[in-house]
Short mmCIF file of C-alpha atoms in Angstrom, two decimals:
data_model
loop_
_atom_site.label_atom_id
_atom_site.label_comp_id
_atom_site.label_asym_id
_atom_site.label_seq_id
_atom_site.Cartn_x
_atom_site.Cartn_y
_atom_site.Cartn_z
CA MET N 1 0.00 0.00 0.00
CA PRO N 2 1.40 3.40 -0.90
CA ASP N 3 2.31 5.87 1.83
CA ASN N 4 -0.23 8.28 0.39
CA ALA N 5 -3.72 6.95 -0.40
CA ILE N 6 -4.34 9.89 -2.75
CA VAL N 7 -3.00 8.77 -6.11
CA LYS N 8 -3.89 11.80 -8.22
CA ILE N 9 -5.63 15.15 -7.84
CA GLN N 10 -7.35 16.65 -10.86
CA PRO N 11 -10.30 18.91 -11.62
CA LEU N 12 -13.59 17.05 -11.97
CA GLY N 13 -14.96 17.23 -15.50
CA PHE N 14 -18.31 16.28 -16.94
CA PRO N 15 -18.53 13.30 -16.76
CA TRP N 16 -15.96 12.33 -14.15
CA GLU N 17 -13.01 10.29 -15.32
CA THR N 18 -13.37 6.77 -13.91
CA ALA N 19 -11.13 3.70 -13.81
CA ASP N 20 -13.69 1.66 -15.78
CA PRO N 21 -14.98 2.85 -19.18
CA PHE N 22 -18.35 1.27 -18.37
CA LEU N 23 -18.75 3.29 -15.18
CA PHE N 24 -20.42 6.66 -15.80
CA CYS N 25 -20.38 9.23 -13.01
CA VAL N 26 -21.57 12.84 -13.16
CA HIS N 27 -22.10 15.69 -10.73
CA HIS N 28 -24.86 18.15 -11.58
CA ASP N 29 -24.51 21.45 -9.71
CA ASP N 30 -26.93 23.99 -11.17
CA ALA N 31 -27.82 27.43 -9.85
CA TYR N 32 -31.28 27.52 -11.45
CA PRO N 33 -33.12 30.85 -11.34
CA LYS N 34 -36.64 31.25 -9.99
CA GLY N 35 -39.27 29.17 -11.76
CA ASN N 36 -41.85 30.36 -14.28
CA GLY N 37 -44.85 28.57 -12.71
CA ARG N 38 -44.63 25.76 -15.29
CA PHE N 39 -41.58 24.04 -13.69
CA GLY N 40 -39.15 25.77 -16.08
CA PRO N 41 -36.78 28.68 -15.55
CA ASP N 42 -38.08 32.25 -15.49
CA ALA N 43 -35.16 33.28 -17.68
CA SER N 44 -34.42 33.57 -21.36
CA LEU N 45 -33.41 30.33 -23.08
CA ALA N 46 -31.85 32.27 -25.96
CA GLY N 47 -28.34 31.15 -26.80
CA ARG N 48 -28.86 27.66 -25.40
CA SER N 49 -28.75 24.53 -27.50
CA LEU N 50 -32.06 23.15 -26.25
CA GLY N 51 -32.08 19.37 -26.21
CA GLN N 52 -28.28 19.35 -25.82
CA ASP N 53 -27.61 22.13 -23.29
CA PHE N 54 -24.67 21.00 -21.15
CA GLY N 55 -22.64 24.24 -21.24
CA GLY N 56 -23.57 25.70 -17.86
CA LYS N 57 -24.44 29.12 -19.31
CA ASP N 58 -25.38 31.48 -16.44
CA GLY N 59 -24.53 28.70 -13.95
CA TRP N 60 -27.11 26.15 -15.09
CA SER N 61 -28.01 23.79 -17.94
CA MET N 62 -31.26 22.56 -19.46
CA TYR N 63 -29.56 19.24 -20.40
CA HIS N 64 -31.98 17.43 -22.75
CA GLY N 65 -35.02 19.37 -21.50
CA GLN N 66 -36.83 21.81 -23.78
CA GLN N 67 -38.95 23.68 -21.20
CA VAL N 68 -38.12 21.96 -17.90
CA PRO N 69 -34.48 21.09 -17.18
CA GLY N 70 -33.58 17.44 -17.04
CA PHE N 71 -33.63 14.23 -19.01
CA PRO N 72 -36.94 13.44 -20.77
CA SER N 73 -37.88 9.83 -21.55
CA HIS N 74 -34.89 7.70 -22.53
CA PRO N 75 -34.14 3.96 -22.43
CA HIS N 76 -31.78 1.91 -20.29
CA ARG N 77 -31.05 -1.81 -20.43
CA GLY N 78 -28.76 -4.17 -18.59
CA PHE N 79 -27.37 -1.90 -15.87
CA GLU N 80 -28.29 0.06 -12.78
CA THR N 81 -28.24 3.77 -12.05
CA VAL N 82 -27.97 5.43 -8.66
CA THR N 83 -29.03 9.06 -8.23
CA ILE N 84 -28.12 10.89 -5.03
CA VAL N 85 -29.83 14.27 -4.59
CA ARG N 86 -28.14 16.71 -2.23
CA GLN N 87 -30.29 19.76 -3.01
CA GLY N 88 -33.29 20.48 -5.20
CA LEU N 89 -35.86 18.09 -6.67
CA THR N 90 -35.97 15.32 -9.25
CA ASP N 91 -39.20 14.00 -10.79
CA HIS N 92 -38.92 10.37 -11.94
CA SER N 93 -41.39 8.46 -14.10
CA ASP N 94 -40.93 5.22 -16.01
CA SER N 95 -42.49 2.72 -18.40
CA LEU N 96 -43.36 0.37 -15.51
CA GLY N 97 -45.75 2.97 -14.08
CA ALA N 98 -43.58 4.23 -11.24
CA ALA N 99 -43.50 7.96 -10.56
CA ALA N 100 -41.97 9.86 -7.67
CA ARG N 101 -40.52 13.18 -6.64
CA PHE N 102 -37.38 12.99 -4.56
CA GLY N 103 -35.14 15.68 -3.12
CA GLY N 104 -32.30 16.63 -0.80
CA GLY N 105 -30.95 13.55 0.98
CA ASP N 106 -32.88 11.03 -1.14
CA VAL N 107 -31.32 8.24 -3.19
CA GLN N 108 -32.91 6.48 -6.15
CA TRP N 109 -31.63 3.10 -7.33
CA LEU N 110 -32.95 2.04 -10.74
CA THR N 111 -32.42 -1.50 -12.03
CA ALA N 112 -33.00 -1.44 -15.78
CA GLY N 113 -33.00 -5.23 -16.24
CA LYS N 114 -34.21 -6.23 -19.72
CA GLY N 115 -35.19 -2.64 -20.43
CA ILE N 116 -36.97 0.42 -19.09
CA VAL N 117 -37.78 3.89 -20.37
CA HIS N 118 -37.65 6.61 -17.75
CA SER N 119 -37.30 10.35 -17.28
CA GLU N 120 -35.62 12.48 -14.65
CA MET N 121 -36.71 16.09 -14.72
CA PHE N 122 -35.67 18.92 -12.41
CA PRO N 123 -38.82 20.97 -11.62
CA LEU N 124 -38.21 24.57 -10.59
CA LEU N 125 -41.03 24.95 -8.06
CA SER N 126 -40.04 28.23 -6.42
CA THR N 127 -41.30 31.23 -8.37
CA ASP N 128 -39.91 33.82 -5.95
CA GLN N 129 -36.35 32.62 -5.36
CA ALA N 130 -33.58 30.54 -6.92
CA ASN N 131 -33.94 26.76 -7.35
CA PRO N 132 -30.47 25.29 -6.75
CA LEU N 133 -29.90 21.65 -7.71
CA GLU N 134 -27.05 19.36 -6.79
CA LEU N 135 -27.00 15.64 -7.48
CA PHE N 136 -24.69 12.80 -8.36
CA GLN N 137 -25.45 10.02 -10.83
CA ILE N 138 -23.52 6.80 -11.07
#
């Protein structure tokens, strides 16, 4: 065992570099503005590549969302995902009929098995203050 357990220090990118190419790990840390009453941001979406907005313009991203930030329906098969929410909210729904809202301190473990279609959206509920979001996905 090495004298120092820390092997390397480097800035965390998006996604994080992992030892296994089949392990995907990301950290979402978004300073969303106040909401518009329809779960989306009360801010201009001009200059964003909606559907592929990962740039962090103004401190937040829409990701694959068009009106509400997040990840609309998409398939998974043959692996598991773990979502750990530190702050903010995530709305989950899937092709097996499950739906839930989870937030700060909650963990969701999804086993895709032979296949599932699900969505994870980040509703901006507060219309009078910012809606920060921080979560990890593995």
